[in-house]
Each structure stands twice: as C-alpha cells, then as structure tokens.
CSV table of C-alpha atoms in Angstrom, one decimal:
chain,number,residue,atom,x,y,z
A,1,UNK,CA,-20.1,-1.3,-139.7
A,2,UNK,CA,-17.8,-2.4,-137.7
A,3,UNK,CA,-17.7,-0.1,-133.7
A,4,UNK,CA,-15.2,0.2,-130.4
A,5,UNK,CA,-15.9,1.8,-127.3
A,6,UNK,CA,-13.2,2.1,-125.2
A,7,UNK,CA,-14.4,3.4,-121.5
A,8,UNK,CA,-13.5,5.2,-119.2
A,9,UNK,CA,-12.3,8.0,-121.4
A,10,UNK,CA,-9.9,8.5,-118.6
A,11,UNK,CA,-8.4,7.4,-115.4
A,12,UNK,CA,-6.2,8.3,-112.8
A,13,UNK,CA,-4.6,6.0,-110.6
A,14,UNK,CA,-2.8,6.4,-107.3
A,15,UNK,CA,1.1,4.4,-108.3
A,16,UNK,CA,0.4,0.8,-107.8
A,17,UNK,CA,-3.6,0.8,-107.4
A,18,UNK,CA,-4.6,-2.0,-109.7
A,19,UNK,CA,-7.8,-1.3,-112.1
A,20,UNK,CA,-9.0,-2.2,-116.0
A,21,UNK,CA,-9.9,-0.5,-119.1
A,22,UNK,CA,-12.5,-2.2,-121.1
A,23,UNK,CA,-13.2,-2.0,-124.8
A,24,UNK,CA,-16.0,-3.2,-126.5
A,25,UNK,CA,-16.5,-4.2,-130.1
A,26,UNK,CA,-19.1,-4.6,-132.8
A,27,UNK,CA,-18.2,-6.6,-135.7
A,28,UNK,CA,-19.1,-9.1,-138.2
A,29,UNK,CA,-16.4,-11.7,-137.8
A,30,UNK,CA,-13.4,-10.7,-135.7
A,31,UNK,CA,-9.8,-11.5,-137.0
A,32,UNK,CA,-7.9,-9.9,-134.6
A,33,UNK,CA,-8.0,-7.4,-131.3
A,34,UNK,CA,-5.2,-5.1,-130.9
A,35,UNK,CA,-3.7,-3.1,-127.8
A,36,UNK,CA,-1.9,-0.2,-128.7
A,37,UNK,CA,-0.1,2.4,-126.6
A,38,UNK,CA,0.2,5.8,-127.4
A,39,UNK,CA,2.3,8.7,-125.7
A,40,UNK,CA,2.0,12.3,-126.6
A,41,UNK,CA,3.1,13.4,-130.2
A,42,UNK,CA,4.4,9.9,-130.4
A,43,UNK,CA,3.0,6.9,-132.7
A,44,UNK,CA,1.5,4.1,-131.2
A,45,UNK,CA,3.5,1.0,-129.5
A,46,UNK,CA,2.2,-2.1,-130.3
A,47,UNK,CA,1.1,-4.1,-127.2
A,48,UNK,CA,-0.7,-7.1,-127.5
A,49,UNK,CA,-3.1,-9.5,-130.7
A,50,UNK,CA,-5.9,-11.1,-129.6
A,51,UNK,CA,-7.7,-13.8,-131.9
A,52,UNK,CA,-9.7,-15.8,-130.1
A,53,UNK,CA,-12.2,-15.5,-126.9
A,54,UNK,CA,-10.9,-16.9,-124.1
A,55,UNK,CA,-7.0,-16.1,-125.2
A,56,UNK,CA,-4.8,-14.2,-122.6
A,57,UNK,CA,-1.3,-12.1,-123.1
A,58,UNK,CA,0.7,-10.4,-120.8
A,59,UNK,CA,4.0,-8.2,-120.5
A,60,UNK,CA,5.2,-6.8,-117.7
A,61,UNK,CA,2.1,-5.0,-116.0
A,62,UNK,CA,-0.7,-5.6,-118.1
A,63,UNK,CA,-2.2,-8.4,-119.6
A,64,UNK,CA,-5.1,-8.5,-122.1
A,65,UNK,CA,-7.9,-10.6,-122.1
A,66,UNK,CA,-10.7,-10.9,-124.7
A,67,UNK,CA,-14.4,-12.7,-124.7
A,68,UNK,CA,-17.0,-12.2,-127.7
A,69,UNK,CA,-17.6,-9.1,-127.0
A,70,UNK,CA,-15.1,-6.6,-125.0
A,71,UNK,CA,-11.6,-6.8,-123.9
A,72,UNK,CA,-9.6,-6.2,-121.0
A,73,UNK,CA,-6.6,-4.1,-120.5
A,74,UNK,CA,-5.7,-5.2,-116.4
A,75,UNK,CA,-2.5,-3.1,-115.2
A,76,UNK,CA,-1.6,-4.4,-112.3
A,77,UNK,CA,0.3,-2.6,-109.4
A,78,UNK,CA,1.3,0.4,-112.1
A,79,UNK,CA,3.9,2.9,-112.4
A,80,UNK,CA,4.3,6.4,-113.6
A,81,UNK,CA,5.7,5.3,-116.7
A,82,UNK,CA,2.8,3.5,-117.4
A,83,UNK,CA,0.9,6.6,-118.1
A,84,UNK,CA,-0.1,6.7,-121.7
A,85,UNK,CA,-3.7,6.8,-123.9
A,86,UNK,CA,-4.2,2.9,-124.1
A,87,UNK,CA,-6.2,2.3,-128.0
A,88,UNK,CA,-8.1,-0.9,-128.7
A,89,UNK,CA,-8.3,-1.6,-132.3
A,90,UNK,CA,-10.0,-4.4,-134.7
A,91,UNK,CA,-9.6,-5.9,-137.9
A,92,UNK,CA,-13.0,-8.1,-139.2
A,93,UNK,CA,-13.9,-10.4,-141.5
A,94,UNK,CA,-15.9,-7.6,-143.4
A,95,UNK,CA,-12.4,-5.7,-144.2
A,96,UNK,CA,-10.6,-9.2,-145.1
A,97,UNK,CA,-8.3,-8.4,-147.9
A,98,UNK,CA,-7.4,-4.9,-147.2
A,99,UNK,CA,-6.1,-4.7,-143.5
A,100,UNK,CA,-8.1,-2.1,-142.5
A,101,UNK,CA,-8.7,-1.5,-138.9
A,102,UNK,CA,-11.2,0.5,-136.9
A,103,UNK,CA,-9.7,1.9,-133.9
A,104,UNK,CA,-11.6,3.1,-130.5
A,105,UNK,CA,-10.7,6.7,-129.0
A,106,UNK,CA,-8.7,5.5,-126.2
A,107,UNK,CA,-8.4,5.5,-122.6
A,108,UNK,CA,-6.3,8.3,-120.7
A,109,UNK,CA,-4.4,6.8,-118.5
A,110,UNK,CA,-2.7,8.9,-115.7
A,111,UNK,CA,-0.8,7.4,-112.6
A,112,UNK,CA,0.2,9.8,-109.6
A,113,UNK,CA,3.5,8.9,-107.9
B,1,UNK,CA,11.2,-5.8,-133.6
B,2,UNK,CA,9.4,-4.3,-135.9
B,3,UNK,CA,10.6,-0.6,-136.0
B,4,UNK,CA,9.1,1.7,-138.6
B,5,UNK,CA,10.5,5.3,-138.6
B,6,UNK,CA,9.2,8.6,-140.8
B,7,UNK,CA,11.1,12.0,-141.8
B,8,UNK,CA,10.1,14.7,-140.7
B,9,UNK,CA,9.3,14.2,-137.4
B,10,UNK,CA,7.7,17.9,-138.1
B,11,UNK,CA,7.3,20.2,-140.6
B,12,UNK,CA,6.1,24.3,-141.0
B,13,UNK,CA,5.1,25.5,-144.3
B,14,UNK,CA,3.1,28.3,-145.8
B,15,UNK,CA,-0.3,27.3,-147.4
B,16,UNK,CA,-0.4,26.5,-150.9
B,17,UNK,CA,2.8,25.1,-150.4
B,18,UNK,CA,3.5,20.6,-150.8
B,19,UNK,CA,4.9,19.1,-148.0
B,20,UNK,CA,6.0,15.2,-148.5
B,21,UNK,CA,6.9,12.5,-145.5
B,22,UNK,CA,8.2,9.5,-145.8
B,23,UNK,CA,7.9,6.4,-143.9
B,24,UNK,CA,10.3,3.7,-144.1
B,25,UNK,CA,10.0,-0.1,-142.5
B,26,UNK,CA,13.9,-0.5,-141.0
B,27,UNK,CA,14.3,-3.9,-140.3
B,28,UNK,CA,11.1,-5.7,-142.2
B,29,UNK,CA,9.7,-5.4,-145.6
B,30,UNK,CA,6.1,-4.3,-146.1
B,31,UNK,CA,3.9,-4.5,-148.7
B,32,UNK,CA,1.3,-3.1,-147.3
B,33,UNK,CA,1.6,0.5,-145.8
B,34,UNK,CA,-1.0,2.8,-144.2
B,35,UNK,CA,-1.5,6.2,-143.6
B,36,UNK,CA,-3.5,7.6,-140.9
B,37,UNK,CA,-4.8,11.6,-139.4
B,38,UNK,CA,-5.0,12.3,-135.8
B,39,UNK,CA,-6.5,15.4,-134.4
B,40,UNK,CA,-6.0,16.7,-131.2
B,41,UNK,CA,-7.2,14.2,-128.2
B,42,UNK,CA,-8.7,11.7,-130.6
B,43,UNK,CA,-8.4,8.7,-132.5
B,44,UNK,CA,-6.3,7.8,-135.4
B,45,UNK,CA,-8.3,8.1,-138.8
B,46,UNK,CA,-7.1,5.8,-142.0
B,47,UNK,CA,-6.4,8.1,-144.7
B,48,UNK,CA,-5.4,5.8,-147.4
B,49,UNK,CA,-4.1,1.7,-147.7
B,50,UNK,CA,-0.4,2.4,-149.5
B,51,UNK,CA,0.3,-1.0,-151.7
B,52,UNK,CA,3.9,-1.6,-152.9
B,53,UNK,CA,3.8,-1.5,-156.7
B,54,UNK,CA,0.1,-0.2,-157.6
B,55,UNK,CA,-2.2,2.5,-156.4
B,56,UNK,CA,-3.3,3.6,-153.0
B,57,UNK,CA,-6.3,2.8,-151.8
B,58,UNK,CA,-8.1,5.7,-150.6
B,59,UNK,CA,-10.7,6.3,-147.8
B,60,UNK,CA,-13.9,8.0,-148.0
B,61,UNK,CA,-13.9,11.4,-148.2
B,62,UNK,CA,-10.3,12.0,-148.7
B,63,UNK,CA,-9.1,13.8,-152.0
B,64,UNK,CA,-6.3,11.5,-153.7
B,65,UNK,CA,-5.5,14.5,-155.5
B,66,UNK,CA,-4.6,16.3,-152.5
B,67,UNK,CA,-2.7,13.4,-150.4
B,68,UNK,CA,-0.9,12.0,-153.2
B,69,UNK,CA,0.8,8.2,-152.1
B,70,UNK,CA,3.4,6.8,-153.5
B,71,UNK,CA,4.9,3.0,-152.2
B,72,UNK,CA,7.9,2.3,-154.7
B,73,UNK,CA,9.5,-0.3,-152.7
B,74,UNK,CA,9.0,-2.8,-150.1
B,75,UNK,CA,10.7,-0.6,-147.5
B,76,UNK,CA,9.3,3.0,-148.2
B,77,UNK,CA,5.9,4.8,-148.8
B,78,UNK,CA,5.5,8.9,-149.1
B,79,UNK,CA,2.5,10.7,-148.0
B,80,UNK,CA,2.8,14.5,-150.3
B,81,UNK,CA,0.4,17.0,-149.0
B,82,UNK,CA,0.2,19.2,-152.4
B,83,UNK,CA,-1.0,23.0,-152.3
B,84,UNK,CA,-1.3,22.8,-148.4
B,85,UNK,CA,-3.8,24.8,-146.3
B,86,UNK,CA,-4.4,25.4,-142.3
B,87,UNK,CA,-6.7,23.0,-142.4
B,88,UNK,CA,-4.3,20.5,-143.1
B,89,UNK,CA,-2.7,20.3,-139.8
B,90,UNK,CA,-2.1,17.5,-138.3
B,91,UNK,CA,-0.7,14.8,-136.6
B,92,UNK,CA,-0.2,12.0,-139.7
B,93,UNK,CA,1.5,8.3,-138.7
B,94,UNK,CA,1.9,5.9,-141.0
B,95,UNK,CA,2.4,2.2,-140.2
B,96,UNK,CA,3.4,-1.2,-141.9
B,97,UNK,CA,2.4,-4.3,-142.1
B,98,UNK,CA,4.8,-7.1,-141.7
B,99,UNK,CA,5.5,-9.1,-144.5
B,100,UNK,CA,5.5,-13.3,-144.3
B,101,UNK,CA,4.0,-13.3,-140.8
B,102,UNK,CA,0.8,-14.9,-139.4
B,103,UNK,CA,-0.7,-11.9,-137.8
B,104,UNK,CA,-2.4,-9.0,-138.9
B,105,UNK,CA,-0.3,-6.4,-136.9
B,106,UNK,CA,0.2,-3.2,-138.0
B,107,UNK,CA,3.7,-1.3,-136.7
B,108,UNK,CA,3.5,2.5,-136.3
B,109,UNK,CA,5.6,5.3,-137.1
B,110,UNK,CA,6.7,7.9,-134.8
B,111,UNK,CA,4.3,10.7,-136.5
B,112,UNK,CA,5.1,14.0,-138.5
B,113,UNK,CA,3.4,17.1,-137.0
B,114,UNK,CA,2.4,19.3,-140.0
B,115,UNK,CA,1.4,23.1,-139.1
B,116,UNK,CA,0.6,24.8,-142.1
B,117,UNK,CA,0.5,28.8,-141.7
C-alpha cells in the first residue's frame, strides 16, 4: 500500500527566513509526485509534478525537488501570503489505470510579518 | 489554466434531506472526475473515481447508495448526498483530470461545505 509522510506537521517562519518541508513516500512504482496548496475552506492549488528523481521545478518562492524516496518543498525568503497547508500527493504504478492518488496530511505553514 | 469550479460553495439542510453538488471543468474537458472528503485539519479522502459515460467507481467503505455520482458529460460530474445525516458533514472537493495531456494532474474544485442539522 502505497504511504506519505509529510513532516513537520507545522511551521512557523519569521517573513523571509528560508526553510523546507519534506515528504516522504512508499510506493511500488512512482508515476508522479504532486505539490498541492491548500488555504482554508478552499480546494487545493496545484503547484508542481514531479516524475523522475533528480527532476527540479520552481515558481516564484518555492521549488520542488524529488530523489527515490522524499521530496522537497524549499521556500525561499517567504511571505505572508505564502501561508497555506502545503499537501504532497502520489500516484503509482499499483493504481495505473484508475488515477487514484494517495495524499499526505500536510504541512502547516504559517509566516509572521 | 485548468480551472474547475462546484455549486454550492455551501449548503445547510435538515437530516434525511438529499443534498446534490455539482462540479464542472470550465475551460478543459474531463473524463475522469473525482470526489474527495476532508474533515477538519486533515487530509483529503477519495470518495469515489467519477467516469464520463459509465459508473462510478467507488472506494472502500463508502455506500454508493448513499453518494450517488453521476458524470453525464465531459464537463460536469454531481455528487447527491441522499437521506442526509450530521454525520455527513463535511468539506467535499471534487477535481478533474485533464483530458489529452501527458500528465497525471488532477485540478481541484473550490469545495462545498455541507452541515447537515
């Protein structure tokens, strides 16, 4: 079965102190690694696909890296309006054919002006 | 972009009443929809894999009598909560899966907060 871990559960940062969130995965085959943002009482706001270990994206502030068995969400020098939950989701080989993915339980993000 | 919107952004009801929401891709077409649960402060939960033109797949544990799906075009999927109880509140987002494209990304909804009294 297919697991994320997405740690720390959360963090607060002072505005424009530069840190990571880290999720890690279990699965049989990877597909695809997903960065999602979510405010409150809002869907999430699709960020960033990884496929591949070594394969970096960035926008803006953050920028997503992935190896074989975690990824990287780096904000760097970050803003109020950057606080959000930050989800890490993954799709695998074992749910090829019907989408599905399995989601971690985010990473709180709060940053103090 | 890939916007994906649903209707009701929120909803009241009394129990034992149905409640439907829709979910509607904007500017894509999907044949693939999704809906998903999320309780207070934590993760999203798949409910069910929406699929224009057949049935819905569901997830474990959740009664397809109860959340009935319906994905009659390539734009729009409906999530009906029939004979509703408290226990029923939620937060429910669907998403959509671009059609024709490479990737495996999923675009989300903006959510419809159900209280049921």
């Amino acid at each position: 079965e297919d697991q994320v871990t997405q740690s720390p559960e959360a963090l607060r940062l002072q505005e424009g102190e530069s840190s990571s969130l880290n999720c890690s995965y279990t699965v049989s085959g990877l597909r695809g690694l997903f960065w999602y943002r979510q405010d409150p009482g809002k869907g999430p706001e699709f960020l960033f696909t990884l496929y591949s270990a070594g394969e970096e994206k960035e926008k803006e502030r953050l920028k997503a890296t992935l190896t074989k068995k975690e990824s990287f969400l780096h904000i760097t020098a970050p803003k109020p309006e950057d606080s959000a939950t930050y989800l890490c989701a993954v799709h695998s080989v074992a749910n090829f054919g019907n989408e599905k993915l399995t989601f971690g339980t985010g990473t709180r993000l709060t940053i103090i002006p | 972009g890939a916007v994906v919107s649903q209707h009701p952004s929120w909803v009241i009801c009394k129990s034992g009443t149905s409640v439907k929401i829709e979910c509607r891709s904007l500017d894509f077409q999907a044949t693939t929809m999704f809906w998903y649960r999320q309780f207070p402060k934590q993760s999203l939960m798949l409910m069910a894999t929406s699929n224009e033109g057949s049935k819905a797949t569901y997830e474990q544990g959740v009664e397809k009598d109860k959340f009935l799906i319906n994905h009659a075009s390539l734009t729009l999927s409906t999530l009906t909560v029939t004979s509703a109880h408290p226990e029923d509140s939620s937060f429910y987002i669907c998403s959509a899966k671009r059609q024709g494209r490479g990737t495996d990304t999923q675009y989300f909804g903006p959510g419809t907060r159900l209280t049921v009294l």
